[in-house]
Short mmCIF file of C-alpha atoms and ligand atoms in Angstrom, two decimals:
data_model
loop_
_atom_site.label_atom_id
_atom_site.label_comp_id
_atom_site.label_asym_id
_atom_site.label_seq_id
_atom_site.Cartn_x
_atom_site.Cartn_y
_atom_site.Cartn_z
CA UNK A 1 7.36 23.39 111.14
CA UNK A 2 7.91 26.97 111.79
CA UNK A 3 8.26 29.13 108.81
CA UNK A 4 11.82 30.48 108.29
CA UNK A 5 12.38 34.08 107.08
CA UNK A 6 15.79 35.42 106.18
CA UNK A 7 16.35 39.15 105.91
CA UNK A 8 19.82 39.77 104.07
CA UNK A 9 22.08 42.17 102.73
CA UNK A 10 21.18 45.05 104.92
CA UNK A 11 22.77 47.13 107.75
CA UNK A 12 21.70 45.89 110.99
CA UNK A 13 21.49 48.08 114.43
CA UNK A 14 20.57 45.44 116.99
CA UNK A 15 20.22 47.89 120.00
CA UNK A 16 21.51 44.92 122.30
CA UNK A 17 23.35 45.52 125.51
CA UNK A 18 26.68 46.07 123.37
CA UNK A 19 25.10 48.39 120.76
CA UNK A 20 26.27 45.83 118.22
CA UNK A 21 25.78 46.89 114.49
CA UNK A 22 26.70 45.26 111.24
CA UNK A 23 27.45 47.44 108.19
CA UNK A 24 26.26 44.33 106.08
CA UNK A 25 24.31 41.55 108.08
CA UNK A 26 21.52 39.29 108.13
CA UNK A 27 18.83 38.08 110.58
CA UNK A 28 17.01 34.80 110.59
CA UNK A 29 13.51 34.37 111.97
CA UNK A 30 11.99 31.08 112.77
CA UNK A 31 8.21 31.28 113.46
CA UNK A 32 7.82 34.29 115.88
CA UNK A 33 11.32 34.40 117.16
CA UNK A 34 14.83 35.55 116.07
CA UNK A 35 16.83 32.53 115.45
CA UNK A 36 20.15 34.24 114.33
CA UNK A 37 21.69 37.61 113.68
CA UNK A 38 25.17 38.27 112.40
CA UNK A 39 27.51 39.72 109.88
CA UNK A 40 27.57 38.88 106.09
CA UNK A 41 25.36 36.19 104.70
CA UNK A 42 23.35 33.62 106.54
CA UNK A 43 23.73 29.86 106.20
CA UNK A 44 21.63 28.55 103.31
CA UNK A 45 18.02 27.63 104.29
CA UNK A 46 16.02 25.52 101.86
CA UNK A 47 12.48 26.78 101.57
CA UNK A 48 13.10 29.96 103.64
CA UNK A 49 11.15 33.17 102.64
CA UNK A 50 13.81 35.61 101.68
CA UNK A 51 13.60 39.42 102.10
CA UNK A 52 16.23 41.37 100.27
CA UNK A 53 17.47 44.15 102.39
CA UNK A 54 19.96 45.86 99.99
CA UNK A 55 19.91 49.64 100.81
CA UNK A 56 18.08 49.21 104.00
CA UNK A 57 18.73 49.42 107.84
CA UNK A 58 17.19 46.76 110.02
CA UNK A 59 16.19 47.86 113.44
CA UNK A 60 14.05 46.42 116.35
CA UNK A 61 10.27 47.39 115.83
CA UNK A 62 9.50 50.71 117.60
CA UNK A 63 7.58 50.70 120.74
CA UNK A 64 4.97 53.30 121.36
CA UNK A 65 4.48 53.72 125.12
CA UNK A 66 1.61 56.31 125.01
CA UNK A 67 -1.33 56.60 122.84
CA UNK A 68 -4.92 57.53 122.60
CA UNK A 69 -6.21 55.57 119.58
CA UNK A 70 -9.88 56.88 119.69
CA UNK A 71 -8.45 60.50 119.06
CA UNK A 72 -7.81 59.64 115.38
CA UNK A 73 -11.05 60.75 114.55
CA UNK A 74 -10.83 63.98 116.54
CA UNK A 75 -7.74 65.30 114.79
CA UNK A 76 -7.31 68.92 114.00
CA UNK A 77 -9.42 70.43 116.64
CA UNK A 78 -8.42 73.22 119.12
CA UNK A 79 -5.16 73.40 117.10
CA UNK A 80 -3.80 76.43 119.04
CA UNK A 81 -4.87 75.81 122.62
CA UNK A 82 -3.08 74.85 125.90
CA UNK A 83 -3.83 71.55 127.37
CA UNK A 84 -6.66 72.56 129.68
CA UNK A 85 -8.19 74.67 126.99
CA UNK A 86 -7.87 71.69 124.36
CA UNK A 87 -9.28 69.29 126.82
CA UNK A 88 -12.20 71.58 127.79
CA UNK A 89 -13.04 71.90 124.04
CA UNK A 90 -12.78 68.25 123.21
CA UNK A 91 -14.54 66.62 126.19
CA UNK A 92 -17.86 67.36 124.54
CA UNK A 93 -16.73 65.83 121.34
CA UNK A 94 -15.41 62.70 122.93
CA UNK A 95 -18.62 62.40 124.79
CA UNK A 96 -20.20 61.06 121.62
CA UNK A 97 -17.66 58.29 121.04
CA UNK A 98 -18.86 54.64 120.89
CA UNK A 99 -17.49 51.27 120.16
CA UNK A 100 -17.84 51.72 116.36
CA UNK A 101 -15.99 55.05 116.34
CA UNK A 102 -13.29 53.69 118.41
CA UNK A 103 -13.00 50.70 116.13
CA UNK A 104 -12.56 52.92 113.14
CA UNK A 105 -10.28 55.32 114.86
CA UNK A 106 -8.03 52.60 116.35
CA UNK A 107 -7.60 50.91 112.92
CA UNK A 108 -6.67 54.23 111.39
CA UNK A 109 -4.21 54.94 114.11
CA UNK A 110 -2.76 51.50 114.24
CA UNK A 111 -2.29 51.47 110.51
CA UNK A 112 -0.41 54.92 110.79
CA UNK A 113 1.79 53.40 113.58
CA UNK A 114 2.56 50.28 111.50
CA UNK A 115 3.44 52.46 108.41
CA UNK A 116 5.99 54.39 110.74
CA UNK A 117 7.80 51.37 112.18
CA UNK A 118 5.92 50.52 115.33
CA UNK A 119 5.50 46.93 116.28
CA UNK A 120 4.15 47.31 119.82
CA UNK A 121 1.86 49.92 121.08
CA UNK A 122 0.05 50.70 124.10
CA UNK A 123 -3.26 52.56 124.31
CA UNK A 124 -4.88 54.65 127.17
CA UNK A 125 -8.58 54.69 126.76
CA UNK A 126 -10.43 56.59 129.39
CA UNK A 127 -13.72 57.75 127.73
CA UNK A 128 -16.44 55.30 128.55
CA UNK A 129 -19.88 57.10 127.73
CA UNK A 130 -23.05 55.22 128.88
CA UNK A 131 -24.59 53.17 125.91
CA UNK A 132 -21.22 53.39 124.18
CA UNK A 133 -20.92 49.68 123.94
CA UNK A 134 -17.37 48.07 124.50
CA UNK A 135 -14.86 50.55 123.45
CA UNK A 136 -12.05 48.45 124.84
CA UNK A 137 -12.97 45.31 122.95
CA UNK A 138 -13.49 47.39 119.76
CA UNK A 139 -9.83 48.58 119.86
CA UNK A 140 -8.53 45.11 120.70
CA UNK A 141 -10.31 43.70 117.68
CA UNK A 142 -8.65 46.61 115.54
CA UNK A 143 -5.19 45.72 117.02
CA UNK A 144 -5.66 42.18 116.09
CA UNK A 145 -6.77 43.04 112.49
CA UNK A 146 -3.83 45.46 112.02
CA UNK A 147 -1.54 42.94 113.56
CA UNK A 148 0.43 45.06 116.12
CA UNK A 149 1.46 43.76 119.54
CA UNK A 150 -1.00 45.55 121.90
CA UNK A 151 -0.89 46.86 125.57
CA UNK A 152 -4.19 48.62 125.97
CA UNK A 153 -4.79 50.52 129.22
CA UNK A 154 -8.15 50.28 130.77
CA UNK A 155 -8.47 54.02 131.65
CA UNK A 156 -10.94 55.86 133.69
CA UNK A 157 -12.23 59.23 135.16
CA UNK A 158 -14.30 59.67 138.30
CA UNK A 159 -13.80 63.28 139.14
CA UNK A 160 -16.31 65.41 137.33
CA UNK A 161 -16.50 69.27 137.12
CA UNK A 162 -19.04 69.52 139.99
CA UNK A 163 -16.50 67.91 142.35
CA UNK A 164 -13.60 70.05 141.25
CA UNK A 165 -12.35 67.93 138.29
CA UNK A 166 -11.75 69.02 134.76
CA UNK A 167 -14.01 66.60 132.81
CA UNK A 168 -17.84 67.30 132.59
CA UNK A 169 -19.91 65.29 135.03
CA UNK A 170 -21.52 63.04 132.35
CA UNK A 171 -18.20 61.68 131.14
CA UNK A 172 -17.16 60.14 134.42
CA UNK A 173 -17.96 56.80 135.85
CA UNK A 174 -18.47 55.61 139.43
CA UNK A 175 -15.50 54.13 141.36
CA UNK A 176 -17.10 50.81 141.74
CA UNK A 177 -18.10 50.52 138.17
CA UNK A 178 -14.52 51.27 137.01
CA UNK A 179 -12.87 48.81 139.35
CA UNK A 180 -15.47 46.13 138.28
CA UNK A 181 -14.71 46.80 134.71
CA UNK A 182 -10.86 46.98 135.24
CA UNK A 183 -11.06 43.60 136.92
CA UNK A 184 -13.01 42.25 134.03
CA UNK A 185 -10.64 43.55 131.43
CA UNK A 186 -7.70 41.95 133.14
CA UNK A 187 -9.59 38.50 133.58
CA UNK A 188 -10.78 38.56 130.01
CA UNK A 189 -7.71 39.86 128.13
CA UNK A 190 -4.52 39.86 129.99
CA UNK A 191 -1.82 37.39 128.73
CA UNK A 192 1.26 37.27 130.75
CA UNK A 193 3.06 34.85 128.37
CA UNK A 194 6.42 35.53 126.82
CA UNK A 195 4.84 35.67 123.44
CA UNK A 196 1.82 37.71 124.26
CA UNK A 197 0.21 39.91 121.71
CA UNK A 198 -2.09 41.41 124.37
CA UNK A 199 -1.54 42.79 127.78
CA UNK A 200 -3.76 45.12 129.91
CA UNK A 201 -2.65 47.76 132.16
CA UNK A 202 -4.83 49.99 134.52
CA UNK A 203 -4.66 53.71 133.83
CA UNK A 204 -6.74 56.32 135.75
CA UNK A 205 -6.43 59.36 133.48
CA UNK A 206 -4.68 62.18 135.34
CA UNK A 207 -4.41 63.79 138.75
CA UNK A 208 -7.26 66.43 137.74
CA UNK A 209 -9.56 63.85 136.41
CA UNK A 210 -9.76 61.06 139.09
CA UNK A 211 -10.01 60.78 142.90
CA UNK A 212 -7.40 59.80 145.02
CA UNK A 213 -9.47 56.74 146.05
CA UNK A 214 -9.61 55.54 142.35
CA UNK A 215 -5.71 55.89 142.24
CA UNK A 216 -5.28 53.84 145.39
CA UNK A 217 -7.86 51.17 144.42
CA UNK A 218 -6.51 50.94 140.97
CA UNK A 219 -2.97 50.46 142.31
CA UNK A 220 -4.24 47.69 144.71
CA UNK A 221 -6.04 45.98 141.88
CA UNK A 222 -3.22 46.10 139.38
CA UNK A 223 -0.90 44.76 142.10
CA UNK A 224 -3.17 41.91 143.03
CA UNK A 225 -3.65 40.79 139.35
CA UNK A 226 -0.07 41.39 138.19
CA UNK A 227 -0.57 44.11 135.63
CA UNK A 228 0.98 47.61 135.09
CA UNK A 229 -0.12 50.90 135.94
CA UNK A 230 -0.08 53.95 133.81
CA UNK A 231 -1.30 57.58 133.74
CA UNK A 232 -0.45 61.18 132.79
CA UNK A 233 2.03 63.03 135.05
CA UNK A 234 3.40 66.58 135.27
CA UNK A 235 2.38 67.39 131.78
CA UNK A 236 2.03 71.11 132.21
CA UNK A 237 2.45 74.01 134.62
CA UNK A 238 -1.38 74.09 134.82
CA UNK A 239 -1.28 70.59 136.27
CA UNK A 240 1.35 71.67 138.68
CA UNK A 241 -0.71 74.56 139.81
CA UNK A 242 -3.82 72.25 140.12
CA UNK A 243 -1.85 69.93 142.40
CA UNK A 244 -0.32 72.78 144.59
CA UNK A 245 -3.87 74.11 145.29
CA UNK A 246 -5.72 70.89 145.57
CA UNK A 247 -3.18 68.78 147.32
CA UNK A 248 -0.38 71.15 148.38
CA UNK A 249 2.41 69.24 146.71
CA UNK A 250 3.71 68.64 143.36
CA UNK A 251 2.13 66.02 140.98
CA UNK A 252 5.09 63.53 141.70
CA UNK A 253 4.84 63.88 145.34
CA UNK A 254 0.88 63.40 145.20
CA UNK A 255 1.34 60.14 143.37
CA UNK A 256 4.22 58.92 145.28
CA UNK A 257 1.98 59.36 148.50
CA UNK A 258 -0.58 57.22 146.76
CA UNK A 259 1.72 54.24 146.09
CA UNK A 260 2.19 55.13 142.52
CA UNK A 261 6.07 54.90 142.29
CA UNK A 262 7.57 51.45 141.42
CA UNK A 263 8.87 49.10 138.52
CA UNK A 264 5.35 48.46 137.55
CA UNK A 265 4.44 51.98 136.89
CA UNK A 266 5.01 54.24 133.94
CA UNK A 267 3.99 58.00 133.52
CA UNK A 268 3.24 59.86 130.34
CA UNK A 269 5.04 63.09 129.71
CA UNK A 270 6.65 63.81 133.08
CA UNK A 271 7.64 67.11 131.71
CA UNK A 272 7.79 69.32 134.95
CA UNK A 273 9.93 67.37 137.25
CA UNK A 274 12.25 68.42 140.10
CA UNK A 275 15.41 66.61 140.84
CA UNK A 276 13.85 64.82 143.89
CA UNK A 277 11.15 63.34 141.66
CA UNK A 278 13.82 62.26 139.04
CA UNK A 279 15.73 60.62 141.85
CA UNK A 280 12.80 58.75 143.34
CA UNK A 281 11.81 57.69 139.85
CA UNK A 282 15.42 56.18 139.31
CA UNK A 283 15.46 54.52 142.81
CA UNK A 284 11.94 52.81 142.33
CA UNK A 285 12.41 52.01 138.38
CA UNK A 286 9.33 54.03 137.60
CA UNK A 287 9.10 54.66 133.93
CA UNK A 288 8.42 57.61 131.68
CA UNK A 289 6.74 57.78 128.26
CA UNK A 290 8.22 60.83 126.58
CA UNK A 291 6.07 62.47 124.05
CA UNK A 292 8.01 65.05 122.43
CA UNK A 293 5.75 66.06 119.43
CA UNK A 294 2.51 66.20 121.74
CA UNK A 295 4.35 68.24 124.25
CA UNK A 296 5.37 70.73 121.63
CA UNK A 297 1.92 70.79 119.84
CA UNK A 298 0.43 71.77 123.25
CA UNK A 299 3.24 73.94 124.24
CA UNK A 300 3.55 72.11 127.46
CA UNK A 301 7.30 72.41 127.92
CA UNK A 302 10.52 70.39 127.23
CA UNK A 303 10.94 67.23 129.36
CA UNK A 304 14.30 66.72 131.15
CA UNK A 305 14.83 63.40 129.13
CA UNK A 306 18.68 63.62 129.26
CA UNK A 307 18.48 64.02 133.06
CA UNK A 308 16.07 61.04 133.38
CA UNK A 309 18.21 58.83 131.06
CA UNK A 310 21.37 59.82 133.07
CA UNK A 311 19.69 59.02 136.42
CA UNK A 312 18.78 55.42 135.06
CA UNK A 313 15.09 56.21 134.81
CA UNK A 314 13.50 53.80 132.00
CA UNK A 315 12.36 56.03 129.44
CA UNK A 316 10.34 55.22 126.21
CA UNK A 317 8.72 57.32 123.63
CA UNK A 318 5.29 57.87 122.67
CA UNK A 319 3.17 59.68 119.96
CA UNK A 320 0.30 60.27 122.39
CA UNK A 321 -3.16 60.75 120.99
CA UNK A 322 -3.61 62.03 117.59
CA UNK A 323 -5.58 64.98 118.77
CA UNK A 324 -2.54 66.40 120.04
CA UNK A 325 -0.19 64.99 117.32
CA UNK A 326 -1.95 64.62 114.02
CA UNK A 327 0.84 62.83 112.49
CA UNK A 328 0.55 59.85 114.82
CA UNK A 329 3.96 58.79 113.41
CA UNK A 330 6.26 56.71 115.58
CA UNK A 331 9.47 57.42 113.68
CA UNK A 332 9.12 61.07 114.23
CA UNK A 333 9.60 60.63 118.04
CA UNK A 334 13.25 59.59 118.36
CA UNK A 335 14.14 62.63 115.95
CA UNK A 336 12.04 65.05 118.13
CA UNK A 337 13.33 63.49 121.38
CA UNK A 338 16.80 64.27 120.24
CA UNK A 339 16.09 67.67 118.93
CA UNK A 340 14.30 68.79 122.06
CA UNK A 341 16.94 67.30 124.46
CA UNK A 342 19.67 69.24 122.55
CA UNK A 343 17.90 72.43 122.60
CA UNK A 344 17.41 72.10 126.28
CA UNK A 345 20.78 70.46 127.38
CA UNK A 346 23.17 71.32 124.52
CA UNK A 347 24.76 69.47 121.59
CA UNK A 348 25.82 66.44 123.77
CA UNK A 349 22.54 65.90 125.61
CA UNK A 350 21.38 62.96 123.32
CA UNK A 351 23.18 60.89 120.76
CA UNK A 352 21.40 59.56 117.68
CA UNK A 353 21.83 55.99 119.03
CA UNK A 354 20.29 56.90 122.35
CA UNK A 355 17.37 58.35 120.54
CA UNK A 356 17.06 54.99 118.63
CA UNK A 357 17.49 53.03 121.95
CA UNK A 358 14.59 55.06 123.61
CA UNK A 359 12.45 54.15 120.69
CA UNK A 360 13.03 50.57 120.92
CA UNK A 361 14.73 48.94 124.09
CA UNK A 362 13.59 52.08 126.25
CA UNK A 363 10.07 51.36 125.39
CA UNK A 364 10.37 47.62 126.00
CA UNK A 365 11.75 48.34 129.53
CA UNK A 366 8.81 50.79 130.24
CA UNK A 367 6.26 48.20 129.31
CA UNK A 368 8.06 45.46 131.37
CA UNK A 369 8.93 43.46 128.15
CA UNK A 370 12.73 43.96 128.11
CA UNK A 371 13.19 40.13 127.99
CA UNK A 372 11.00 39.75 124.91
CA UNK A 373 11.25 42.71 122.58
CA UNK A 374 13.26 45.96 121.85
CA UNK A 375 16.41 44.62 120.43
CA UNK A 376 17.48 42.10 117.86
CA UNK A 377 18.92 39.19 119.89
CA UNK A 378 18.45 35.53 119.30
CA UNK A 379 15.51 34.07 121.31
CA UNK A 380 13.55 37.37 121.25
CA UNK A 381 10.35 37.95 119.38
CA UNK A 382 10.50 38.87 115.72
CA UNK A 383 9.42 42.39 115.88
CA UNK A 384 11.48 44.00 112.97
CA UNK A 385 11.54 47.18 110.96
CA UNK A 386 13.42 47.23 107.65
CA UNK A 387 13.96 50.92 106.53
CA UNK A 388 14.57 51.77 103.15
CA UNK A 389 17.59 54.31 102.86
CA UNK A 390 18.53 54.27 99.37
CA UNK A 391 15.97 56.65 97.95
CA UNK A 392 16.45 60.39 97.02
CA UNK A 393 15.71 61.50 100.62
CA UNK A 394 18.41 59.24 102.26
CA UNK A 395 20.99 58.08 99.74
CA UNK A 396 24.40 59.32 100.56
CA UNK A 397 23.72 60.08 104.23
CA UNK A 398 27.07 58.44 105.62
CA UNK A 399 25.62 56.53 108.62
CA UNK A 400 22.32 54.50 108.37
CA UNK A 401 21.25 55.12 112.13
CA UNK A 402 21.88 58.90 111.51
CA UNK A 403 19.74 58.79 108.42
CA UNK A 404 17.05 57.13 110.16
CA UNK A 405 16.97 59.32 113.29
CA UNK A 406 17.89 62.77 111.76
CA UNK A 407 16.78 62.28 108.03
CA UNK A 408 13.11 62.53 106.94
CA UNK A 409 10.88 59.61 107.83
CA UNK A 410 11.98 56.71 105.63
CA UNK A 411 9.55 54.25 104.02
CA UNK A 412 9.59 50.74 105.35
CA UNK A 413 10.74 48.04 103.15
CA UNK A 414 9.13 45.62 105.67
CA UNK A 415 7.74 45.34 109.07
CA UNK A 416 7.41 42.09 110.92
CA UNK A 417 5.37 41.69 114.08
CA UNK A 418 5.76 38.36 115.85
CA UNK A 419 7.22 37.09 112.62
CA UNK A 420 4.27 38.12 110.45
CA UNK A 421 4.77 40.61 107.71
CA UNK A 422 2.44 43.75 108.53
CA UNK A 423 4.00 46.09 105.99
CA UNK A 424 5.72 45.56 102.72
CA UNK A 425 7.12 48.16 100.33
CA UNK A 426 5.55 50.97 102.36
CA UNK A 427 2.03 49.54 102.25
CA UNK A 428 0.05 48.07 105.17
CA UNK A 429 -0.82 44.44 104.12
CA UNK A 430 -3.40 43.67 106.70
CA UNK A 431 -6.00 46.46 106.22
CA UNK A 432 -6.86 48.42 103.03
CA UNK A 433 -5.63 51.95 104.07
CA UNK A 434 -7.87 53.65 101.42
CA UNK A 435 -11.02 51.97 102.84
CA UNK A 436 -9.73 52.91 106.52
CA UNK A 437 -9.27 56.55 105.35
CA UNK A 438 -12.82 56.79 104.08
CA UNK A 439 -14.32 55.16 107.21
CA UNK A 440 -12.31 57.59 109.33
CA UNK A 441 -13.48 60.55 107.47
CA UNK A 442 -17.10 59.33 107.84
CA UNK A 443 -16.79 58.65 111.65
CA UNK A 444 -15.25 61.82 112.26
CA UNK A 445 -18.10 63.81 110.49
CA UNK A 446 -20.60 61.65 112.45
CA UNK A 447 -18.94 62.44 115.79
CA UNK A 448 -18.58 66.09 115.12
CA UNK A 449 -22.37 66.24 114.03
CA UNK A 450 -23.37 64.54 117.18
CA UNK A 451 -21.50 67.16 119.24
CA UNK A 452 -23.46 69.81 117.42
ZN1 ZN B 501 -2.00 61.32 126.67
#
């Protein structure tokens, strides 16, 4: 018999297609699925686990569509640099990463995501130094331990500095090795099932760190094996200049030529897009992971999020790696997305409910999981965030969704992932975060010492 959990007496924002909300409602979870959602009290369930939601808002768990978990142990460096300066300073540090460092960093970053309402996260890992062990396996182990639904991307770089790329030569891999490792990762880990806790995507790092051959071959491999494609795109003006001089076109045109537009592709950032690129993304169903905090930290620019949403492009939100977003806090992203959008496009550019939608259903769409996660609907997976809004920081804010999106980050009363309680009363239950903090500090010191 599946365990039944009832969450009662809370406001509910379902983010379903009708944007249904209940001022006082309930959700019933059976096993790992949502069994019922509605107004008022649920029917009586003998033996059900009961979570008291008084003073709380229940939303779908947040979906993080872009992240580099390993960067949790390289936070605070190059704090005042542009993207290219920041990368050039950090590559030598990242060169020392190994599977133990990745495991520790990923555990820290994933715990921070859990505490800030994230139930599904992706990762983009593209640093595979020789003799580093198996970083992908290490972060998958960390995600299983913390308990988040996980979409790691097997990243890659094959264009070193001597060939005109940005990363140093010793940090890049050979094309054949990358393709073999990518195929192996898909065969070993990818789970296409409805309930999947683990799905793989392929993700060459960026136009300025990989060859066109790698982009073409990765797309062919992804399509042959039924996995998604991800990379960075149009993050900065520097990247635009790089593509103009190397390829004679914009980053979006370059990727389009290589077959990288389609409903199975999502791009991180997509800040510097012209109207044609937005139009092409909308027509092909190509998705965007908007990372407002990281974009601002690196001064990369303000994405045209409102235009993307209006055009019908699938848009989700991402924290990006913690080396360009030290907070690594998922609940800050909808707030920043709204603030940036309004600063760019005026007071009506984005509503608070659209911001919440981007952080939930938008992310689900971008990851190809709109049927399974992203909203509170009967039959979907039980990924739920119960936000406490009755403390001094939020008490008296008239509308709970406004309190969540525009107020300071509230504590979680509970976070359920696949029906399992990962956070309770603001604390991560699956790992000891004090122990994790000590390990993170030690791993960071060791990594910096290695870099000299
Ligand atoms: Zn990134």
